[in-house]
Short mmCIF file of C-alpha atoms and ligand atoms in Angstrom, two decimals:
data_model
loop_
_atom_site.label_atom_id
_atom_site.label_comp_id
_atom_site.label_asym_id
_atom_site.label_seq_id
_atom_site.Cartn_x
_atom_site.Cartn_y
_atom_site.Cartn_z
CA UNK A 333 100.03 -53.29 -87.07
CA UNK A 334 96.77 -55.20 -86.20
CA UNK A 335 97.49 -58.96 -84.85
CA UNK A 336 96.22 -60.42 -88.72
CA UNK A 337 99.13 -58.68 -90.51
CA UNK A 338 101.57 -59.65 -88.11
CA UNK A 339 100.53 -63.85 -89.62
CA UNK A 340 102.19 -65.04 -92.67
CA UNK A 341 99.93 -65.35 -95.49
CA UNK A 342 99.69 -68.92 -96.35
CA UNK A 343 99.64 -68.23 -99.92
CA UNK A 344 103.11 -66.49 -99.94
CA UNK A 345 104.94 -69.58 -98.51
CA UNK A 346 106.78 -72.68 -100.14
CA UNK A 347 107.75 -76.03 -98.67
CA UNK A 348 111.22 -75.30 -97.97
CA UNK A 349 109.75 -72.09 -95.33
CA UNK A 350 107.14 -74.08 -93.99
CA UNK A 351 108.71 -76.56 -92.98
CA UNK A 352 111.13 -74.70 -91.16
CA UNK A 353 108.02 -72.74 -89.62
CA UNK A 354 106.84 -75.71 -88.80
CA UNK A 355 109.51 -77.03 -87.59
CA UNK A 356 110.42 -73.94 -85.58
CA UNK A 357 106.84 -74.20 -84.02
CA UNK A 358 107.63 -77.92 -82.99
CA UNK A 359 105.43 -80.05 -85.61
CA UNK A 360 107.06 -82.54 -87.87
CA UNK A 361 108.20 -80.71 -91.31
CA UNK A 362 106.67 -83.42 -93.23
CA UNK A 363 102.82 -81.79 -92.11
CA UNK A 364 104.55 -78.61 -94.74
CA UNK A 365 103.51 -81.11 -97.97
CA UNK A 366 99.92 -82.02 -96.35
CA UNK A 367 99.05 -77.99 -95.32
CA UNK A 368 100.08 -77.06 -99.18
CA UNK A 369 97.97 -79.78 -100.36
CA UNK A 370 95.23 -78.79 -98.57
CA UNK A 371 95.80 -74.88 -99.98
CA UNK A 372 96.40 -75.36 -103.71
CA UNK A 373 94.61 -79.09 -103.98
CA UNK A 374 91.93 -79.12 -102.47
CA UNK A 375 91.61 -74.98 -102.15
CA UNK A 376 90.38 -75.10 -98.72
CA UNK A 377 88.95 -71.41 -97.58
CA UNK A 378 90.61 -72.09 -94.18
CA UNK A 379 93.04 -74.35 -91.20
CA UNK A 380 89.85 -75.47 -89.55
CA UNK A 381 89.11 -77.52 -92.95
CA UNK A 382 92.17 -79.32 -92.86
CA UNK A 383 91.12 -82.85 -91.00
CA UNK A 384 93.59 -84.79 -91.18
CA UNK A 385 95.80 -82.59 -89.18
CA UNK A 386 96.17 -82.79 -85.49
CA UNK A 387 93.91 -80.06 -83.83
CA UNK A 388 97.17 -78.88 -82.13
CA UNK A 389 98.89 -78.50 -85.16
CA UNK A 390 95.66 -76.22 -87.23
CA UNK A 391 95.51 -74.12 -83.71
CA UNK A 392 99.48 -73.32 -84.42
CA UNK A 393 98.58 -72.61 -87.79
CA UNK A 394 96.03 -70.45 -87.06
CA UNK A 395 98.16 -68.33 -84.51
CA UNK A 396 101.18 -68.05 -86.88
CA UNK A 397 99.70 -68.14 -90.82
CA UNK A 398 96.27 -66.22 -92.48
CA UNK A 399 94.23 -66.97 -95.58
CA UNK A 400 93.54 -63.67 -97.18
CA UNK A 401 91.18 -64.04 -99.50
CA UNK A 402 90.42 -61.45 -101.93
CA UNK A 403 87.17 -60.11 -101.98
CA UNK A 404 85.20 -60.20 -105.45
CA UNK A 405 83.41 -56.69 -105.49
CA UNK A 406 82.22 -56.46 -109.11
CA UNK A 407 82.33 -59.09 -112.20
CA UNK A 408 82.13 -57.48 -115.68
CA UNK A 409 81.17 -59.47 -118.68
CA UNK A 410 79.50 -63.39 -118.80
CA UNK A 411 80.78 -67.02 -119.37
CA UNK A 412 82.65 -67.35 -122.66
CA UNK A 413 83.44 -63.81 -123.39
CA UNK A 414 86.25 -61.60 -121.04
CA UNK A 415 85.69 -61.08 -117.94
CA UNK A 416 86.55 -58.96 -115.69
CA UNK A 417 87.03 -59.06 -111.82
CA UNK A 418 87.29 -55.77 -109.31
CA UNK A 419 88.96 -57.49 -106.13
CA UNK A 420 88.88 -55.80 -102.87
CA UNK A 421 92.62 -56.83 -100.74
CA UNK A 422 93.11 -56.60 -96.51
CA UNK A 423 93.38 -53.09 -96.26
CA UNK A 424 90.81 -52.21 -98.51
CA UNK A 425 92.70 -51.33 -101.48
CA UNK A 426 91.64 -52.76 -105.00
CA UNK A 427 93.01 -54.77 -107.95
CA UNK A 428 91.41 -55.66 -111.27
CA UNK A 429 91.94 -59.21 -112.88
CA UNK A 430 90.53 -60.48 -116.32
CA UNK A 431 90.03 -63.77 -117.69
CA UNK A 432 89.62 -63.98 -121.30
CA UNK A 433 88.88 -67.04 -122.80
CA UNK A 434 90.30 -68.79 -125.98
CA UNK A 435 89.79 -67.42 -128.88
CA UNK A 436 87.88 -69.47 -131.36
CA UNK A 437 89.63 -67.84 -134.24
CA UNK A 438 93.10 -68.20 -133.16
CA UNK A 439 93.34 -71.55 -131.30
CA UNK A 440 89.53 -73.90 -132.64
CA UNK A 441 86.43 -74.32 -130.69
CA UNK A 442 87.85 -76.82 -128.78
CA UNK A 443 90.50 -74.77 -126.95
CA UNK A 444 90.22 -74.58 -123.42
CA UNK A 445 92.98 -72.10 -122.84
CA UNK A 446 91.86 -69.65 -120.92
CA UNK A 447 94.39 -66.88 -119.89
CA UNK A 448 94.22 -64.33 -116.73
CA UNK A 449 95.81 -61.06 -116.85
CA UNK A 450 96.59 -60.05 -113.43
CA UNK A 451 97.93 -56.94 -111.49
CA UNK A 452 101.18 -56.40 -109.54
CA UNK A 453 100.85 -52.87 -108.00
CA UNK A 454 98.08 -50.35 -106.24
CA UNK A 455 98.25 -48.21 -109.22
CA UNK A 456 101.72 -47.52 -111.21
CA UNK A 457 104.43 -45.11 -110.40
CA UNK A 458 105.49 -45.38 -114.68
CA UNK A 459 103.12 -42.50 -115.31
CA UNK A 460 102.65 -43.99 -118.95
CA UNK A 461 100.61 -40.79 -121.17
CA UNK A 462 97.96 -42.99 -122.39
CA UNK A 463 97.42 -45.29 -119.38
CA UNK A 464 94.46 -45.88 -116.80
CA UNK A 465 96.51 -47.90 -114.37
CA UNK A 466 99.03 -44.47 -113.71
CA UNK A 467 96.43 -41.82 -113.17
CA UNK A 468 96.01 -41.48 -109.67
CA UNK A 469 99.95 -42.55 -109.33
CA UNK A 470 101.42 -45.46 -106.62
CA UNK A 471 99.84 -46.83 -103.74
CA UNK A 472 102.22 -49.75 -103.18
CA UNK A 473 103.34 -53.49 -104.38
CA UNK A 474 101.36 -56.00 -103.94
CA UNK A 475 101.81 -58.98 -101.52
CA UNK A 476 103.21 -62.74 -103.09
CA UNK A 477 99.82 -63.25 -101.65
CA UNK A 478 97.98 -60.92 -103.35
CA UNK A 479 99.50 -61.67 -106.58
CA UNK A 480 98.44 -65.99 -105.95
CA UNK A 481 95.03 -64.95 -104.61
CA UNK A 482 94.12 -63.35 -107.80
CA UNK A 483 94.58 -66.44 -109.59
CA UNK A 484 93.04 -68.74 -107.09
CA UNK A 485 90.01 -65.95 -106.46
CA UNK A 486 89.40 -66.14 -110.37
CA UNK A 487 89.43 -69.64 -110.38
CA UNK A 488 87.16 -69.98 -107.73
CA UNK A 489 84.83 -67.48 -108.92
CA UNK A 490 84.45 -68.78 -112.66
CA UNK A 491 84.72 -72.68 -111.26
CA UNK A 492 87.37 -73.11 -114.53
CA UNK A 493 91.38 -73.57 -114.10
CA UNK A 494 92.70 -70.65 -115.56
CA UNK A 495 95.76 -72.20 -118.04
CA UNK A 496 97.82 -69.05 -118.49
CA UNK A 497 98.85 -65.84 -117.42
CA UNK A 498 99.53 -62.45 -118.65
CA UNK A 499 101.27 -60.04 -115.92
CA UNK A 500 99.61 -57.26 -117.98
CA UNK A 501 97.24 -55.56 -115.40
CA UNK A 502 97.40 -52.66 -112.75
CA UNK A 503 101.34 -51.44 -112.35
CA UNK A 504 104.85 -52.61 -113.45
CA UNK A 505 105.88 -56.50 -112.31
CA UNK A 506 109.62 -55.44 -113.04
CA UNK A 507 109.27 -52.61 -110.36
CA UNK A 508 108.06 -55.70 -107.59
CA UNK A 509 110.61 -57.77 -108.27
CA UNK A 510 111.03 -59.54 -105.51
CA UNK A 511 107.36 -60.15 -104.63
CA UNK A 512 106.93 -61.15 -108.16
CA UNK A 513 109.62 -63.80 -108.06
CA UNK A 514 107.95 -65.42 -104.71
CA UNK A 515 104.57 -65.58 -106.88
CA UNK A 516 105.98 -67.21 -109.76
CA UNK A 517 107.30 -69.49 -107.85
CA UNK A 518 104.03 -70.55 -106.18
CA UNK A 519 102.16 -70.34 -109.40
CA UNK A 520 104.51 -72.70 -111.61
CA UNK A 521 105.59 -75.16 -108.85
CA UNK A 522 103.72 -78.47 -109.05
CA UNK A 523 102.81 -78.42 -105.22
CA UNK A 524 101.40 -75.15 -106.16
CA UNK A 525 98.89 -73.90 -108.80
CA UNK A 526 101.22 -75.46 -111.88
CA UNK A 527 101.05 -73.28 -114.63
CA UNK A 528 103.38 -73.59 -117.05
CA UNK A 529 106.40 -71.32 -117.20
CA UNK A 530 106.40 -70.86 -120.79
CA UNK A 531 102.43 -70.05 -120.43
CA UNK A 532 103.17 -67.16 -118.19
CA UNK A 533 104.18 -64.11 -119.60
CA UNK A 534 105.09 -60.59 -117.54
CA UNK A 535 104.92 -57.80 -119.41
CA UNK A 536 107.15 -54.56 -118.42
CA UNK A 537 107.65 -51.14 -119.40
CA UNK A 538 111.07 -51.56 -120.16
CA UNK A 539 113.00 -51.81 -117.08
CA UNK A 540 116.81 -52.86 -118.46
CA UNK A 541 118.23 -53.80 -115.73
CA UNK A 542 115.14 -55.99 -114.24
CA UNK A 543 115.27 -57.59 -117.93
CA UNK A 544 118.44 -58.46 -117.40
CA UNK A 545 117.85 -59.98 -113.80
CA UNK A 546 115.07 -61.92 -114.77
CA UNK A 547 116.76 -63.42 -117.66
CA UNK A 548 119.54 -64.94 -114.91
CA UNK A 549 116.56 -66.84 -113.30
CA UNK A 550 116.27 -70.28 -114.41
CA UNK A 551 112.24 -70.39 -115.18
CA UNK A 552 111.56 -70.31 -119.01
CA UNK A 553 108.85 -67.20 -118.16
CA UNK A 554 107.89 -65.11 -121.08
CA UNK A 555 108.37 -61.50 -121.96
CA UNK A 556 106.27 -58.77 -123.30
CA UNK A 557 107.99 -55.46 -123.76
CA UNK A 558 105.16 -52.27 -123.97
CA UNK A 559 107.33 -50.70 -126.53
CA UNK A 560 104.72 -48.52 -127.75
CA UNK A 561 107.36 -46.03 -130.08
CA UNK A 562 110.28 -47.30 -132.05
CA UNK A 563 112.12 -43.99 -131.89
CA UNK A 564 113.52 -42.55 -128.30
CA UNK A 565 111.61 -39.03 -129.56
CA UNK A 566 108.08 -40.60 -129.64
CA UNK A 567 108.71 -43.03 -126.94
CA UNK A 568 109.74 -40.43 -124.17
CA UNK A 569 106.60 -37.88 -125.19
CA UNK A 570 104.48 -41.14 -124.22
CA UNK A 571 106.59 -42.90 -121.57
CA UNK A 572 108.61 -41.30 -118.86
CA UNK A 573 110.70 -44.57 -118.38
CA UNK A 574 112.21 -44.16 -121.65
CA UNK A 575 114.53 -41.08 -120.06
CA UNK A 576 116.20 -43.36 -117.39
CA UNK A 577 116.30 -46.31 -119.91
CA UNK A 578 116.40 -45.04 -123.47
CA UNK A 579 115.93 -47.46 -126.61
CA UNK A 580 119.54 -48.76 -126.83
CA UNK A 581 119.90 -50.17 -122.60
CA UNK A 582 115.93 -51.34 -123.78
CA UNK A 583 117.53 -53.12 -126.83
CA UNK A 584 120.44 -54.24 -125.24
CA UNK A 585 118.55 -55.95 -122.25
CA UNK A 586 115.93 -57.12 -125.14
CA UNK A 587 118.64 -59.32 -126.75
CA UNK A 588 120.26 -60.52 -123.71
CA UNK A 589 116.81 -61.83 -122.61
CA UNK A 590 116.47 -63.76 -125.88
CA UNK A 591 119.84 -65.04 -125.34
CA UNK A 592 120.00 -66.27 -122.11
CA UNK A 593 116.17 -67.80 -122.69
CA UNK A 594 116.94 -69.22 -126.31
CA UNK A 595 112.97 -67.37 -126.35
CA UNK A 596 111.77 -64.28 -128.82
CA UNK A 597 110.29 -62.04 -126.87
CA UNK A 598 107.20 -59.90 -128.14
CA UNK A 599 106.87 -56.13 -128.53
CA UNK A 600 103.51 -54.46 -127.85
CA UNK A 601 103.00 -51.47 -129.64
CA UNK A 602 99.42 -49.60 -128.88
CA UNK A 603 99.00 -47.65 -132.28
CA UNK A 604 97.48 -43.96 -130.63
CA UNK A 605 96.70 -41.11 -134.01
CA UNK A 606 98.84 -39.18 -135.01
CA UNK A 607 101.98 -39.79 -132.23
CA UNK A 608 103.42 -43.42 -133.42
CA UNK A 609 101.02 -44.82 -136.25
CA UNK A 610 103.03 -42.95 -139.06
CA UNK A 611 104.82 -44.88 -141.99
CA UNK A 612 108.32 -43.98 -141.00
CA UNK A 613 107.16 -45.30 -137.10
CA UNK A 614 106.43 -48.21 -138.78
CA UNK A 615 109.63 -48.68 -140.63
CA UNK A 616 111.39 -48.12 -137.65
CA UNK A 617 109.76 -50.25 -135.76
CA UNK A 618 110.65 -53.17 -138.27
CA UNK A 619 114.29 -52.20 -137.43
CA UNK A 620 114.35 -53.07 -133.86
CA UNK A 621 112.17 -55.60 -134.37
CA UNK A 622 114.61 -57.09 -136.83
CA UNK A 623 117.53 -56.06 -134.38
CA UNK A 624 115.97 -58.44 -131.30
CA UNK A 625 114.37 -61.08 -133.25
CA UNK A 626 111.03 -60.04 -131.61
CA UNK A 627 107.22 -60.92 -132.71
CA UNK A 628 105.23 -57.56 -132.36
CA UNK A 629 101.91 -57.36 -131.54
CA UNK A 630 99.80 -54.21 -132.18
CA UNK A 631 97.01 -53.32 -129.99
CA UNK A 632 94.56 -50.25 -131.20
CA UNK A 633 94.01 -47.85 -128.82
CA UNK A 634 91.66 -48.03 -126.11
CA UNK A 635 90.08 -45.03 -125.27
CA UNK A 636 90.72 -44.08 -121.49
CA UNK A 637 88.39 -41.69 -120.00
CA UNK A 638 89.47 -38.18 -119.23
CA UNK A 639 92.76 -39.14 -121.85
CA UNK A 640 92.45 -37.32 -124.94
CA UNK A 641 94.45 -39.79 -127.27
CA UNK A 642 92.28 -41.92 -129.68
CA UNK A 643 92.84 -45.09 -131.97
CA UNK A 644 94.00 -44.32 -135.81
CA UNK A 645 91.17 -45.40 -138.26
CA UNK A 646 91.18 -49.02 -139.25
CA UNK A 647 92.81 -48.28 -142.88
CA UNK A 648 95.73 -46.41 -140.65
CA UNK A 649 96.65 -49.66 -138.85
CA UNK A 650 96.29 -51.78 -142.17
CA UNK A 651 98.71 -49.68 -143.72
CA UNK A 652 100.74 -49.75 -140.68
CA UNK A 653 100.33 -53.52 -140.16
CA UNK A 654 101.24 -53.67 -144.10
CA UNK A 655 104.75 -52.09 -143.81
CA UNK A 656 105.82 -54.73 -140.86
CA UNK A 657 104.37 -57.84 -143.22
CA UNK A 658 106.09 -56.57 -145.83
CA UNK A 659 109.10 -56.40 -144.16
CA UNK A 660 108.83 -60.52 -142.66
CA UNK A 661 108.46 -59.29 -139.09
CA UNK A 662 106.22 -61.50 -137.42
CA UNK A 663 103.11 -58.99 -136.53
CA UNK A 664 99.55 -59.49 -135.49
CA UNK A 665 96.94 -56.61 -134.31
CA UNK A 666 94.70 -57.78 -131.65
CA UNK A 667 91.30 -55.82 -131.52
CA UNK A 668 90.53 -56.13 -128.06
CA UNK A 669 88.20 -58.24 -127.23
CA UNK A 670 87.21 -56.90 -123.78
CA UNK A 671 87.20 -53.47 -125.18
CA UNK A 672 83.26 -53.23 -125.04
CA UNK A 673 82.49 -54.18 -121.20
CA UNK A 674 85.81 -51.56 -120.01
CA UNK A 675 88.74 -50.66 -121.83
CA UNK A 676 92.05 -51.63 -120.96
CA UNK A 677 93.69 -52.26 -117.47
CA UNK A 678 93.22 -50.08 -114.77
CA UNK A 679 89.52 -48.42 -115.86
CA UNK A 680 87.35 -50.63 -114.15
CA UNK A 681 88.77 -49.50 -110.66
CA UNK A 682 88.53 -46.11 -111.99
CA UNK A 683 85.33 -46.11 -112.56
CA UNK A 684 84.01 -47.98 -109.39
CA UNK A 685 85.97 -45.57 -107.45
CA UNK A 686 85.18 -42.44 -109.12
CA UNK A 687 82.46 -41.42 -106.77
CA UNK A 688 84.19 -42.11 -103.84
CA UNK A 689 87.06 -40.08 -105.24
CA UNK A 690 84.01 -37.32 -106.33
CA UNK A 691 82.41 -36.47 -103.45
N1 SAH B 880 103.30 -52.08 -116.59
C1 SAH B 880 103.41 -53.14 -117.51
C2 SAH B 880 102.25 -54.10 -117.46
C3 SAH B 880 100.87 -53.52 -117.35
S1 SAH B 880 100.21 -52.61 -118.71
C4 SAH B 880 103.61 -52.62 -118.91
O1 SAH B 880 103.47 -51.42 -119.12
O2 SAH B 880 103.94 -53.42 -119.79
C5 SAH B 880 99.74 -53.86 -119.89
C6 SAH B 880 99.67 -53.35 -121.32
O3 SAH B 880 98.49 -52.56 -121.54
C7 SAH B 880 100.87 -52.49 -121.69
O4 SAH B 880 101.39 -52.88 -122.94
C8 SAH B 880 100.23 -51.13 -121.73
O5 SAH B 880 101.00 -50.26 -122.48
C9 SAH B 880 98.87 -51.44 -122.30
N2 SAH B 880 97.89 -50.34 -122.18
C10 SAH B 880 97.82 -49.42 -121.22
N3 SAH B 880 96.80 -48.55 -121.47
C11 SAH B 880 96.25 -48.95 -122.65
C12 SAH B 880 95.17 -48.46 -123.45
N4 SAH B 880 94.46 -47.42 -123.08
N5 SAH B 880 94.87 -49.12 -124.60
C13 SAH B 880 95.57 -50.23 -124.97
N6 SAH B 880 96.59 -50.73 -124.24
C14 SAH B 880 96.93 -50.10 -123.10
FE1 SF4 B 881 102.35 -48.43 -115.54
FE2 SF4 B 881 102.37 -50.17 -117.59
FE3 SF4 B 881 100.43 -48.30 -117.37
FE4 SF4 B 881 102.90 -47.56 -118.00
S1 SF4 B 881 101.56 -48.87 -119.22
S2 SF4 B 881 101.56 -46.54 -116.48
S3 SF4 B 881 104.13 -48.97 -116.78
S4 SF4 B 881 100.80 -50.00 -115.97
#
């Protein structure tokens, strides 16, 4: 391990740790509040910025604590439409991040929500048919840090305050638990980047018994659930997970969630031809639907490269979208908005790293 990995990064700490850091070290605890404010206030780059602190104590800071940035190695897309960020972390691996702006249609012109969908993982171990992000399998979690620095390296980047979050890019947030937990943390607390926890939402695969575990913690996060087949049959020829947690522990943990939060959660369901966008996939959709209280949200297929699966015609998802109406389950179909500049999460690495991976 070089000497820089062996420092804390500065981004993955709260109050509570570093002030016993700094207290360990032999500074007053109090300097904790004034270093954070620095970080997430002000959004310093670095210790030697921070003036009002004794030199002795920024030289201690230096030794023990590290600001890993993330490096911004491509930006897809313009102000006011999606964009997307390729982000280069400490050992060279990379991350994608998008913001996507408000909207117009669903929230006014004069919305300023703006929403980043961030990554948890180097690549996903879930192995999901239809999915970018699984292709070249699991590197490893990422850092608290790494999670944070996405945020602050978008918000730096596009000089706008990015008002909520989807935990919808590169690999599964329920599978990095505890990393994720720090990160939330850091992103909702007021001393830190103070986003909302009911404008955060993580989106999982369908881990049960991670459901279950983040529906004991006390922040009022939201959850997505990539559904993607109503029927264990279609949902394990698509997703693997679906064998170690089949529909009824996913149900199960579903309600429990809603419980606990007093919150309906949302189902995603990408509609892919001819393997879930039939009539009676519909119908039983509606059922567990019904059965968890959820709001579903369909999402047409985006074509992955080197994937063979392809979106059903746009009459297909009406009459899909039709049967769900019909039935009172709150549904909406969201044609992507970033689909034009690159598809869904996990292609834009691909792509950049294709020739690498080529030669
Ligand atoms: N691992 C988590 C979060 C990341 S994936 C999860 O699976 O929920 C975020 C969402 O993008 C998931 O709903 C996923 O199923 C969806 N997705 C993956 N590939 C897609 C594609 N090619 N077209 C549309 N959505 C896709
Ligand atoms: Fe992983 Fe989610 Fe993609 Fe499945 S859909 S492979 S869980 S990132």
């Amino acid at each position: 391990m070089s000497p820089a990995e062996l420092k804390e990064s500065i981004h993955a700490v709260t109050p509570a740790h570093l002030k016993e850091r700094l207290s360990g070290l032999g500074h007053p605890a109090y300097r904790a509040d004034q270093v954070l404010e620095w970080v997430y206030s002000k959004r310093v780059d670095g210790f030697a910025a921070m003036t009002n602190l004794p030199a002795a104590l920024r030289a201690s800071l230096e030794e023990h604590f590290v600001f890993h940035a993330l490096e911004t190695v491509r930006v897809l897309g313009a102000e006011d439409i999606t964009r997307k960020y390729l982000f280069r972390l400490s050992d060279g691996a990379m991350v994608e991040s998008v913001l996507i702006p408000a909207s117009p249609a669903l929230y006014g012109e004069a919305s300023d929500r703006r929403t980043l969908c961030v990554s948890t993982q180097v690549g996903c171990a879930y192995g999901c048919k239809f999915c970018a992000s699984g292709l070249d399998g699991w590197s490893r979690n990422l850092t608290p840090g790494e999670i944070v620095g996405q945020i602050l390296q978008a918000e730096k980047q596009s000089g706008e305050r990015v008002s909520n979050l989807v935990f919808m890019g590169m690999g599964e947030p329920l599978a990095n638990f505890k990393n994720l937990s720090l990160a939330l943390e850091i992103l909702n607390a007021p001393w830190g980047v103070g986003i909302g926890a009911r404008r955060i939402t993580i989106s999982t695969s369908g881990l049960a018994p991670q459901i279950r575990e983040l529906a004991e913690q006390s922040m009022q996060v939201r959850l997505a659930v990539s559904l993607h087949g109503a029927r264990n049959e279609v949902r394990q020829q698509i997703m693997p997970v679906n064998r170690k947690y089949p529909l009824e522990d996913l149900l199960d943990a579903c309600e429990y969630y809603a419980e606990r939060k007093k919150q309906r959660i949302t189902f995603e369901y990408i509609l892919i031809r001819e393997v879930n966008d039939t009539l009676e996939d519909a119908k039983a959709l509606v059922e567990v639907a019904r059965r968890v209280d959820a709001k579903v949200n369909c999402i047409p297929y985006n074509k992955v490269e080197g994937l063979d699966w392809v979106r059903p015609e746009e009459s297909r998802q009406d009459a899909f979208m039709a049967v769900l109406k019909r039935a009172g389950v709150t549904a909406t179909i969201r044609r992507e908005k970033g689909h034009d500049i690159a598809a869904a999460c996990g292609q834009l690495r691909r792509q950049t790293m294709a020739p690498a991976v080529a030669e």
